PDB file of C-alpha atoms and ligand atoms in Angstrom:
ATOM      1  CA  UNK A   1     110.731 190.601 151.779  1.00  0.00           C
ATOM      2  CA  UNK A   2     112.153 187.044 151.456  1.00  0.00           C
ATOM      3  CA  UNK A   3     110.222 185.917 149.315  1.00  0.00           C
ATOM      4  CA  UNK A   4     107.134 186.265 146.115  1.00  0.00           C
ATOM      5  CA  UNK A   5     105.216 183.760 144.933  1.00  0.00           C
ATOM      6  CA  UNK A   6     103.348 186.624 143.429  1.00  0.00           C
ATOM      7  CA  UNK A   7     101.185 186.938 145.856  1.00  0.00           C
ATOM      8  CA  UNK A   8      99.171 183.638 144.356  1.00  0.00           C
ATOM      9  CA  UNK A   9      97.392 182.258 146.833  1.00  0.00           C
ATOM     10  CA  UNK A  10      96.906 178.920 146.646  1.00  0.00           C
ATOM     11  CA  UNK A  11      93.424 176.652 148.107  1.00  0.00           C
ATOM     12  CA  UNK A  12      93.771 172.376 146.779  1.00  0.00           C
ATOM     13  CA  UNK A  13      90.868 170.402 147.695  1.00  0.00           C
ATOM     14  CA  UNK A  14      92.395 166.666 147.708  1.00  0.00           C
ATOM     15  CA  UNK A  15      88.995 164.685 147.715  1.00  0.00           C
ATOM     16  CA  UNK A  16      90.650 161.333 148.336  1.00  0.00           C
ATOM     17  CA  UNK A  17      88.727 158.274 147.991  1.00  0.00           C
ATOM     18  CA  UNK A  18      85.943 159.728 147.252  1.00  0.00           C
ATOM     19  CA  UNK A  19      82.667 160.104 147.068  1.00  0.00           C
ATOM     20  CA  UNK A  20      81.777 156.403 146.930  1.00  0.00           C
ATOM     21  CA  UNK A  21      79.387 156.622 144.321  1.00  0.00           C
ATOM     22  CA  UNK A  22      78.639 158.713 140.729  1.00  0.00           C
ATOM     23  CA  UNK A  23      75.144 160.437 142.665  1.00  0.00           C
ATOM     24  CA  UNK A  24      77.607 161.674 144.816  1.00  0.00           C
ATOM     25  CA  UNK A  25      80.734 163.455 143.395  1.00  0.00           C
ATOM     26  CA  UNK A  26      78.038 165.147 140.541  1.00  0.00           C
ATOM     27  CA  UNK A  27      76.487 166.571 144.027  1.00  0.00           C
ATOM     28  CA  UNK A  28      80.092 167.840 145.429  1.00  0.00           C
ATOM     29  CA  UNK A  29      80.532 169.279 141.812  1.00  0.00           C
ATOM     30  CA  UNK A  30      77.789 171.051 141.430  1.00  0.00           C
ATOM     31  CA  UNK A  31      78.029 172.352 145.109  1.00  0.00           C
ATOM     32  CA  UNK A  32      81.272 173.757 143.946  1.00  0.00           C
ATOM     33  CA  UNK A  33      80.447 175.686 140.972  1.00  0.00           C
ATOM     34  CA  UNK A  34      77.720 177.495 143.624  1.00  0.00           C
ATOM     35  CA  UNK A  35      80.308 178.219 146.254  1.00  0.00           C
ATOM     36  CA  UNK A  36      83.084 178.717 143.738  1.00  0.00           C
ATOM     37  CA  UNK A  37      81.531 181.531 141.619  1.00  0.00           C
ATOM     38  CA  UNK A  38      82.525 184.108 143.429  1.00  0.00           C
ATOM     39  CA  UNK A  39      86.176 183.355 144.011  1.00  0.00           C
ATOM     40  CA  UNK A  40      87.841 186.525 144.846  1.00  0.00           C
ATOM     41  CA  UNK A  41      90.389 187.591 142.673  1.00  0.00           C
ATOM     42  CA  UNK A  42      94.496 186.022 142.933  1.00  0.00           C
ATOM     43  CA  UNK A  43      93.386 183.063 144.826  1.00  0.00           C
ATOM     44  CA  UNK A  44      94.374 180.078 142.658  1.00  0.00           C
ATOM     45  CA  UNK A  45      91.101 176.802 143.129  1.00  0.00           C
ATOM     46  CA  UNK A  46      92.675 173.007 142.600  1.00  0.00           C
ATOM     47  CA  UNK A  47      90.492 170.728 142.917  1.00  0.00           C
ATOM     48  CA  UNK A  48      91.162 166.642 143.307  1.00  0.00           C
ATOM     49  CA  UNK A  49      88.964 164.279 142.610  1.00  0.00           C
ATOM     50  CA  UNK A  50      89.209 160.515 142.429  1.00  0.00           C
ATOM     51  CA  UNK A  51      90.768 159.680 138.219  1.00  0.00           C
ATOM     52  CA  UNK A  52      87.669 157.891 138.285  1.00  0.00           C
ATOM     53  CA  UNK A  53      85.319 161.016 138.954  1.00  0.00           C
ATOM     54  CA  UNK A  54      87.742 163.456 136.560  1.00  0.00           C
ATOM     55  CA  UNK A  55      85.573 163.263 133.859  1.00  0.00           C
ATOM     56  CA  UNK A  56      82.116 163.977 135.201  1.00  0.00           C
ATOM     57  CA  UNK A  57      83.907 166.461 137.686  1.00  0.00           C
ATOM     58  CA  UNK A  58      85.555 168.717 134.646  1.00  0.00           C
ATOM     59  CA  UNK A  59      82.370 168.263 132.873  1.00  0.00           C
ATOM     60  CA  UNK A  60      80.103 169.959 136.058  1.00  0.00           C
ATOM     61  CA  UNK A  61      82.933 172.366 136.689  1.00  0.00           C
ATOM     62  CA  UNK A  62      83.868 173.372 133.306  1.00  0.00           C
ATOM     63  CA  UNK A  63      86.869 173.851 135.581  1.00  0.00           C
ATOM     64  CA  UNK A  64      89.263 176.939 133.312  1.00  0.00           C
ATOM     65  CA  UNK A  65      85.808 179.571 134.765  1.00  0.00           C
ATOM     66  CA  UNK A  66      86.005 178.249 138.230  1.00  0.00           C
ATOM     67  CA  UNK A  67      89.128 176.366 138.774  1.00  0.00           C
ATOM     68  CA  UNK A  68      91.854 174.028 137.681  1.00  0.00           C
ATOM     69  CA  UNK A  69      91.483 170.735 137.440  1.00  0.00           C
ATOM     70  CA  UNK A  70      94.029 168.295 139.610  1.00  0.00           C
ATOM     71  CA  UNK A  71      94.566 164.833 139.443  1.00  0.00           C
ATOM     72  CA  UNK A  72      95.667 162.638 142.828  1.00  0.00           C
ATOM     73  CA  UNK A  73      99.005 160.318 141.404  1.00  0.00           C
ATOM     74  CA  UNK A  74     100.480 159.863 137.364  1.00  0.00           C
ATOM     75  CA  UNK A  75     102.650 157.141 136.743  1.00  0.00           C
ATOM     76  CA  UNK A  76     106.505 157.603 136.034  1.00  0.00           C
ATOM     77  CA  UNK A  77     106.531 155.556 132.343  1.00  0.00           C
ATOM     78  CA  UNK A  78     104.647 158.097 129.391  1.00  0.00           C
ATOM     79  CA  UNK A  79     102.994 154.240 127.812  1.00  0.00           C
ATOM     80  CA  UNK A  80     103.609 150.916 127.925  1.00  0.00           C
ATOM     81  CA  UNK A  81     102.268 147.446 129.644  1.00  0.00           C
ATOM     82  CA  UNK A  82     101.222 148.966 132.866  1.00  0.00           C
ATOM     83  CA  UNK A  83      97.558 148.247 134.062  1.00  0.00           C
ATOM     84  CA  UNK A  84      96.057 150.204 136.948  1.00  0.00           C
ATOM     85  CA  UNK A  85      97.968 152.918 136.061  1.00  0.00           C
ATOM     86  CA  UNK A  86      97.544 155.996 134.953  1.00  0.00           C
ATOM     87  CA  UNK A  87      99.414 158.097 132.038  1.00  0.00           C
ATOM     88  CA  UNK A  88     100.198 161.735 132.233  1.00  0.00           C
ATOM     89  CA  UNK A  89      98.887 161.947 128.362  1.00  0.00           C
ATOM     90  CA  UNK A  90      95.816 160.365 130.067  1.00  0.00           C
ATOM     91  CA  UNK A  91      95.744 163.324 132.640  1.00  0.00           C
ATOM     92  CA  UNK A  92      96.181 165.643 130.298  1.00  0.00           C
ATOM     93  CA  UNK A  93      93.692 164.473 127.818  1.00  0.00           C
ATOM     94  CA  UNK A  94      90.633 164.557 129.726  1.00  0.00           C
ATOM     95  CA  UNK A  95      91.303 168.380 131.468  1.00  0.00           C
ATOM     96  CA  UNK A  96      93.735 167.899 134.325  1.00  0.00           C
ATOM     97  CA  UNK A  97      96.242 170.870 134.598  1.00  0.00           C
ATOM     98  CA  UNK A  98      96.944 169.707 138.118  1.00  0.00           C
ATOM     99  CA  UNK A  99      99.064 166.829 140.142  1.00  0.00           C
ATOM    100  CA  UNK A 100      99.584 165.632 143.378  1.00  0.00           C
ATOM    101  CA  UNK A 101     102.817 163.983 143.717  1.00  0.00           C
ATOM    102  CA  UNK A 102     104.014 161.523 146.427  1.00  0.00           C
ATOM    103  CA  UNK A 103     101.600 162.347 148.883  1.00  0.00           C
ATOM    104  CA  UNK A 104     102.393 160.911 152.375  1.00  0.00           C
ATOM    105  CA  UNK A 105      99.004 158.335 151.597  1.00  0.00           C
ATOM    106  CA  UNK A 106     101.489 157.308 148.887  1.00  0.00           C
ATOM    107  CA  UNK A 107     103.437 157.306 150.568  1.00  0.00           C
ATOM    108  CA  UNK A 108     102.723 154.922 153.030  1.00  0.00           C
ATOM    109  CA  UNK A 109     101.300 152.499 150.430  1.00  0.00           C
ATOM    110  CA  UNK A 110     105.645 152.071 149.558  1.00  0.00           C
ATOM    111  CA  UNK A 111     106.426 154.879 147.059  1.00  0.00           C
ATOM    112  CA  UNK A 112     109.962 155.602 147.933  1.00  0.00           C
ATOM    113  CA  UNK A 113     111.756 159.096 147.883  1.00  0.00           C
ATOM    114  CA  UNK A 114     113.459 157.391 144.248  1.00  0.00           C
ATOM    115  CA  UNK A 115     110.243 157.083 142.726  1.00  0.00           C
ATOM    116  CA  UNK A 116     108.304 160.152 143.629  1.00  0.00           C
ATOM    117  CA  UNK A 117     111.197 162.111 142.667  1.00  0.00           C
ATOM    118  CA  UNK A 118     110.214 160.235 138.687  1.00  0.00           C
ATOM    119  CA  UNK A 119     107.152 160.713 139.068  1.00  0.00           C
ATOM    120  CA  UNK A 120     108.088 164.245 139.582  1.00  0.00           C
ATOM    121  CA  UNK A 121     110.039 164.718 136.396  1.00  0.00           C
ATOM    122  CA  UNK A 122     107.289 162.596 134.220  1.00  0.00           C
ATOM    123  CA  UNK A 123     104.776 165.487 135.030  1.00  0.00           C
ATOM    124  CA  UNK A 124     106.907 168.261 134.147  1.00  0.00           C
ATOM    125  CA  UNK A 125     108.125 166.956 131.188  1.00  0.00           C
ATOM    126  CA  UNK A 126     104.145 166.730 129.480  1.00  0.00           C
ATOM    127  CA  UNK A 127     103.345 169.692 130.723  1.00  0.00           C
ATOM    128  CA  UNK A 128     102.011 169.252 134.431  1.00  0.00           C
ATOM    129  CA  UNK A 129     101.570 171.319 137.086  1.00  0.00           C
ATOM    130  CA  UNK A 130     103.420 168.884 139.516  1.00  0.00           C
ATOM    131  CA  UNK A 131     102.572 169.800 143.773  1.00  0.00           C
ATOM    132  CA  UNK A 132     104.856 168.123 145.000  1.00  0.00           C
ATOM    133  CA  UNK A 133     104.105 167.196 148.579  1.00  0.00           C
ATOM    134  CA  UNK A 134     106.390 165.999 151.607  1.00  0.00           C
ATOM    135  CA  UNK A 135     106.223 166.187 155.241  1.00  0.00           C
ATOM    136  CA  UNK A 136     108.399 164.055 158.516  1.00  0.00           C
ATOM    137  CA  UNK A 137     106.452 161.861 159.680  1.00  0.00           C
ATOM    138  CA  UNK A 138     106.506 162.329 163.302  1.00  0.00           C
ATOM    139  CA  UNK A 139     108.946 165.367 165.474  1.00  0.00           C
ATOM    140  CA  UNK A 140     110.088 162.521 167.014  1.00  0.00           C
ATOM    141  CA  UNK A 141     114.445 162.642 166.535  1.00  0.00           C
ATOM    142  CA  UNK A 142     116.321 164.228 163.822  1.00  0.00           C
ATOM    143  CA  UNK A 143     112.921 165.307 161.740  1.00  0.00           C
ATOM    144  CA  UNK A 144     114.765 167.676 159.136  1.00  0.00           C
ATOM    145  CA  UNK A 145     116.648 165.055 157.923  1.00  0.00           C
ATOM    146  CA  UNK A 146     114.266 162.804 156.549  1.00  0.00           C
ATOM    147  CA  UNK A 147     112.022 166.444 154.991  1.00  0.00           C
ATOM    148  CA  UNK A 148     115.868 167.428 153.910  1.00  0.00           C
ATOM    149  CA  UNK A 149     116.571 163.882 151.674  1.00  0.00           C
ATOM    150  CA  UNK A 150     112.326 164.112 150.461  1.00  0.00           C
ATOM    151  CA  UNK A 151     112.220 167.441 148.846  1.00  0.00           C
ATOM    152  CA  UNK A 152     116.527 166.922 147.414  1.00  0.00           C
ATOM    153  CA  UNK A 153     115.498 163.874 146.053  1.00  0.00           C
ATOM    154  CA  UNK A 154     112.628 165.145 144.262  1.00  0.00           C
ATOM    155  CA  UNK A 155     114.612 168.340 143.923  1.00  0.00           C
ATOM    156  CA  UNK A 156     117.531 166.644 142.190  1.00  0.00           C
ATOM    157  CA  UNK A 157     115.193 165.097 139.512  1.00  0.00           C
ATOM    158  CA  UNK A 158     114.554 168.370 138.051  1.00  0.00           C
ATOM    159  CA  UNK A 159     116.560 171.144 136.325  1.00  0.00           C
ATOM    160  CA  UNK A 160     115.965 174.579 137.382  1.00  0.00           C
ATOM    161  CA  UNK A 161     113.583 175.884 134.065  1.00  0.00           C
ATOM    162  CA  UNK A 162     110.935 172.750 135.521  1.00  0.00           C
ATOM    163  CA  UNK A 163     110.967 174.516 139.144  1.00  0.00           C
ATOM    164  CA  UNK A 164     108.834 177.736 136.897  1.00  0.00           C
ATOM    165  CA  UNK A 165     104.928 175.245 136.995  1.00  0.00           C
ATOM    166  CA  UNK A 166     106.648 174.243 140.724  1.00  0.00           C
ATOM    167  CA  UNK A 167     104.583 173.952 144.219  1.00  0.00           C
ATOM    168  CA  UNK A 168     105.423 172.144 147.041  1.00  0.00           C
ATOM    169  CA  UNK A 169     102.792 171.664 149.777  1.00  0.00           C
ATOM    170  CA  UNK A 170     104.496 170.406 152.600  1.00  0.00           C
ATOM    171  CA  UNK A 171     102.489 167.821 155.180  1.00  0.00           C
ATOM    172  CA  UNK A 172     103.447 166.454 158.033  1.00  0.00           C
ATOM    173  CA  UNK A 173     102.137 163.613 158.212  1.00  0.00           C
ATOM    174  CA  UNK A 174     101.070 162.703 161.958  1.00  0.00           C
ATOM    175  CA  UNK A 175      98.580 166.298 161.200  1.00  0.00           C
ATOM    176  CA  UNK A 176      97.072 164.735 158.163  1.00  0.00           C
ATOM    177  CA  UNK A 177      93.683 163.219 159.480  1.00  0.00           C
ATOM    178  CA  UNK A 178      94.093 164.390 162.673  1.00  0.00           C
ATOM    179  CA  UNK A 179      91.838 167.726 164.133  1.00  0.00           C
ATOM    180  CA  UNK A 180      95.858 169.440 165.197  1.00  0.00           C
ATOM    181  CA  UNK A 181      96.794 170.920 162.441  1.00  0.00           C
ATOM    182  CA  UNK A 182     101.281 171.630 162.680  1.00  0.00           C
ATOM    183  CA  UNK A 183     100.782 175.755 163.276  1.00  0.00           C
ATOM    184  CA  UNK A 184     101.212 177.982 161.028  1.00  0.00           C
ATOM    185  CA  UNK A 185     105.085 179.036 162.798  1.00  0.00           C
ATOM    186  CA  UNK A 186     106.421 175.397 162.659  1.00  0.00           C
ATOM    187  CA  UNK A 187     105.025 175.203 159.450  1.00  0.00           C
ATOM    188  CA  UNK A 188     106.380 178.418 158.652  1.00  0.00           C
ATOM    189  CA  UNK A 189     110.052 177.424 159.529  1.00  0.00           C
ATOM    190  CA  UNK A 190     109.946 174.039 158.012  1.00  0.00           C
ATOM    191  CA  UNK A 191     108.627 176.199 154.157  1.00  0.00           C
ATOM    192  CA  UNK A 192     111.927 177.958 155.216  1.00  0.00           C
ATOM    193  CA  UNK A 193     113.606 175.226 155.644  1.00  0.00           C
ATOM    194  CA  UNK A 194     112.066 173.849 151.102  1.00  0.00           C
ATOM    195  CA  UNK A 195     112.107 176.348 150.145  1.00  0.00           C
ATOM    196  CA  UNK A 196     116.213 177.035 150.880  1.00  0.00           C
ATOM    197  CA  UNK A 197     116.810 174.073 149.238  1.00  0.00           C
ATOM    198  CA  UNK A 198     114.590 174.764 146.013  1.00  0.00           C
ATOM    199  CA  UNK A 199     117.619 178.549 146.053  1.00  0.00           C
ATOM    200  CA  UNK A 200     120.235 175.568 145.851  1.00  0.00           C
ATOM    201  CA  UNK A 201     118.942 173.616 143.242  1.00  0.00           C
ATOM    202  CA  UNK A 202     117.262 176.471 141.525  1.00  0.00           C
ATOM    203  CA  UNK A 203     118.766 179.958 142.843  1.00  0.00           C
ATOM    204  CA  UNK A 204     117.171 182.132 143.627  1.00  0.00           C
ATOM    205  CA  UNK A 205     114.290 183.505 141.605  1.00  0.00           C
ATOM    206  CA  UNK A 206     112.414 181.166 141.587  1.00  0.00           C
ATOM    207  CA  UNK A 207     113.309 179.496 144.809  1.00  0.00           C
ATOM    208  CA  UNK A 208     111.062 182.768 145.925  1.00  0.00           C
ATOM    209  CA  UNK A 209     108.301 182.137 143.462  1.00  0.00           C
ATOM    210  CA  UNK A 210     107.885 178.569 144.108  1.00  0.00           C
ATOM    211  CA  UNK A 211     104.131 178.129 146.146  1.00  0.00           C
ATOM    212  CA  UNK A 212     104.936 175.982 149.573  1.00  0.00           C
ATOM    213  CA  UNK A 213     101.368 174.924 151.008  1.00  0.00           C
ATOM    214  CA  UNK A 214     100.358 174.080 154.245  1.00  0.00           C
ATOM    215  CA  UNK A 215      98.625 170.571 154.929  1.00  0.00           C
ATOM    216  CA  UNK A 216      97.135 168.570 158.191  1.00  0.00           C
ATOM    217  CA  UNK A 217      93.681 169.146 159.017  1.00  0.00           C
ATOM    218  CA  UNK A 218      93.202 172.527 157.661  1.00  0.00           C
ATOM    219  CA  UNK A 219      89.794 172.497 158.887  1.00  0.00           C
ATOM    220  CA  UNK A 220      86.917 174.815 159.212  1.00  0.00           C
ATOM    221  CA  UNK A 221      88.301 176.290 162.446  1.00  0.00           C
ATOM    222  CA  UNK A 222      92.156 175.877 162.351  1.00  0.00           C
ATOM    223  CA  UNK A 223      92.032 177.069 158.198  1.00  0.00           C
ATOM    224  CA  UNK A 224      92.323 181.470 159.665  1.00  0.00           C
ATOM    225  CA  UNK A 225      95.778 181.668 160.817  1.00  0.00           C
ATOM    226  CA  UNK A 226      97.304 180.204 157.945  1.00  0.00           C
ATOM    227  CA  UNK A 227      95.207 182.714 155.766  1.00  0.00           C
ATOM    228  CA  UNK A 228      96.617 185.146 158.128  1.00  0.00           C
ATOM    229  CA  UNK A 229     100.686 183.656 157.580  1.00  0.00           C
ATOM    230  CA  UNK A 230     102.765 185.253 155.241  1.00  0.00           C
ATOM    231  CA  UNK A 231     105.300 182.568 153.859  1.00  0.00           C
ATOM    232  CA  UNK A 232     102.901 180.341 153.597  1.00  0.00           C
ATOM    233  CA  UNK A 233     100.932 180.191 150.601  1.00  0.00           C
ATOM    234  CA  UNK A 234      98.140 178.378 150.789  1.00  0.00           C
ATOM    235  CA  UNK A 235      97.056 174.869 152.103  1.00  0.00           C
ATOM    236  CA  UNK A 236      96.048 171.549 150.412  1.00  0.00           C
ATOM    237  CA  UNK A 237      92.861 170.446 151.850  1.00  0.00           C
ATOM    238  CA  UNK A 238      91.954 167.313 153.281  1.00  0.00           C
ATOM    239  CA  UNK A 239      87.998 166.416 154.421  1.00  0.00           C
ATOM    240  CA  UNK A 240      87.230 169.770 154.594  1.00  0.00           C
ATOM    241  CA  UNK A 241      87.399 169.469 150.648  1.00  0.00           C
ATOM    242  CA  UNK A 242      84.454 167.195 150.299  1.00  0.00           C
ATOM    243  CA  UNK A 243      82.217 169.767 152.374  1.00  0.00           C
ATOM    244  CA  UNK A 244      81.234 172.164 149.170  1.00  0.00           C
ATOM    245  CA  UNK A 245      79.931 174.966 151.920  1.00  0.00           C
ATOM    246  CA  UNK A 246      83.358 174.221 154.315  1.00  0.00           C
ATOM    247  CA  UNK A 247      85.673 175.440 151.671  1.00  0.00           C
ATOM    248  CA  UNK A 248      84.019 177.432 149.128  1.00  0.00           C
ATOM    249  CA  UNK A 249      84.878 179.157 152.450  1.00  0.00           C
ATOM    250  CA  UNK A 250      88.364 178.068 152.964  1.00  0.00           C
ATOM    251  CA  UNK A 251      88.563 179.960 149.279  1.00  0.00           C
ATOM    252  CA  UNK A 252      87.177 182.910 150.995  1.00  0.00           C
ATOM    253  CA  UNK A 253      88.722 183.769 153.572  1.00  0.00           C
ATOM    254  CA  UNK A 254      91.931 183.493 151.503  1.00  0.00           C
ATOM    255  CA  UNK A 255      90.857 186.464 149.467  1.00  0.00           C
ATOM    256  CA  UNK A 256      90.466 188.712 152.181  1.00  0.00           C
ATOM    257  CA  UNK A 257      94.130 188.914 153.093  1.00  0.00           C
TER     258      UNK A 257
HETATM  259  P1  LIG B   1      93.594 166.122 156.136  1.00  0.00           P
HETATM  260  O1  LIG B   1      94.351 166.475 154.638  1.00  0.00           O
HETATM  261  O2  LIG B   1      93.245 167.520 155.931  1.00  0.00           O
HETATM  262  O3  LIG B   1      91.945 164.822 155.744  1.00  0.00           O
HETATM  263  O4  LIG B   1      93.970 165.447 156.932  1.00  0.00           O
HETATM  264  C1  LIG B   1      95.084 166.166 154.060  1.00  0.00           C
HETATM  265  C2  LIG B   1      95.947 165.992 153.011  1.00  0.00           C
HETATM  266  O5  LIG B   1      95.690 164.399 152.812  1.00  0.00           O
HETATM  267  O6  LIG B   1      96.549 166.345 151.714  1.00  0.00           O
END
């Protein structure tokens, strides 16, 4: 076997900027409690609501029992006069354990590889588990070079010991929000590429254990082959994570593999 991420599978839900009102957020969290009650062993579930629904989700879902609570972003400074930003200590005091870093929708708003690397360093320094999102915007030209730049800049911000908790999500930007995911084969090729840089930076042991997930158009009808794909350790789900029944079915699907 060329890698060993401990055979743990990950299903991460990214609610993005939804639901739009408190009542709907409560309903979603309550439905997830029902769906995730029968969470299969060896599947690690993380739910990432928007900042404003984190407390509500935590209170309803009593997180340690069902799944982990993740944020969608974190600021790269621990404190200071930064209007509108959210620090890692704030997240931790809410019970947040995971954080998405460098999601393409944030990169699209201007986050550079350097800023992503700073946020990654902040997250690990604060004891959060980062889910680093990387992925090319298009398959034209030397897209591996684009991916390499993202991955190498981010990894350079970490010491090998920091990588113990690192999760990477490969999310080709062209697939996000579409109906057509990458093929499992091609996602695996990207995962192997990412793991190669992890090996160079962090050494064989950590690189082999580092979970690499796939994200981008993971829907009820597209999740199956990713659950079966050895070398892909789980999925990052956007839209479909807002439907508790679909998200629950995906979690169970990973439990079958
Ligand atoms: P999608 O989004 O599942 O709606 O394509 C994925 C993501 O944004 O991580």
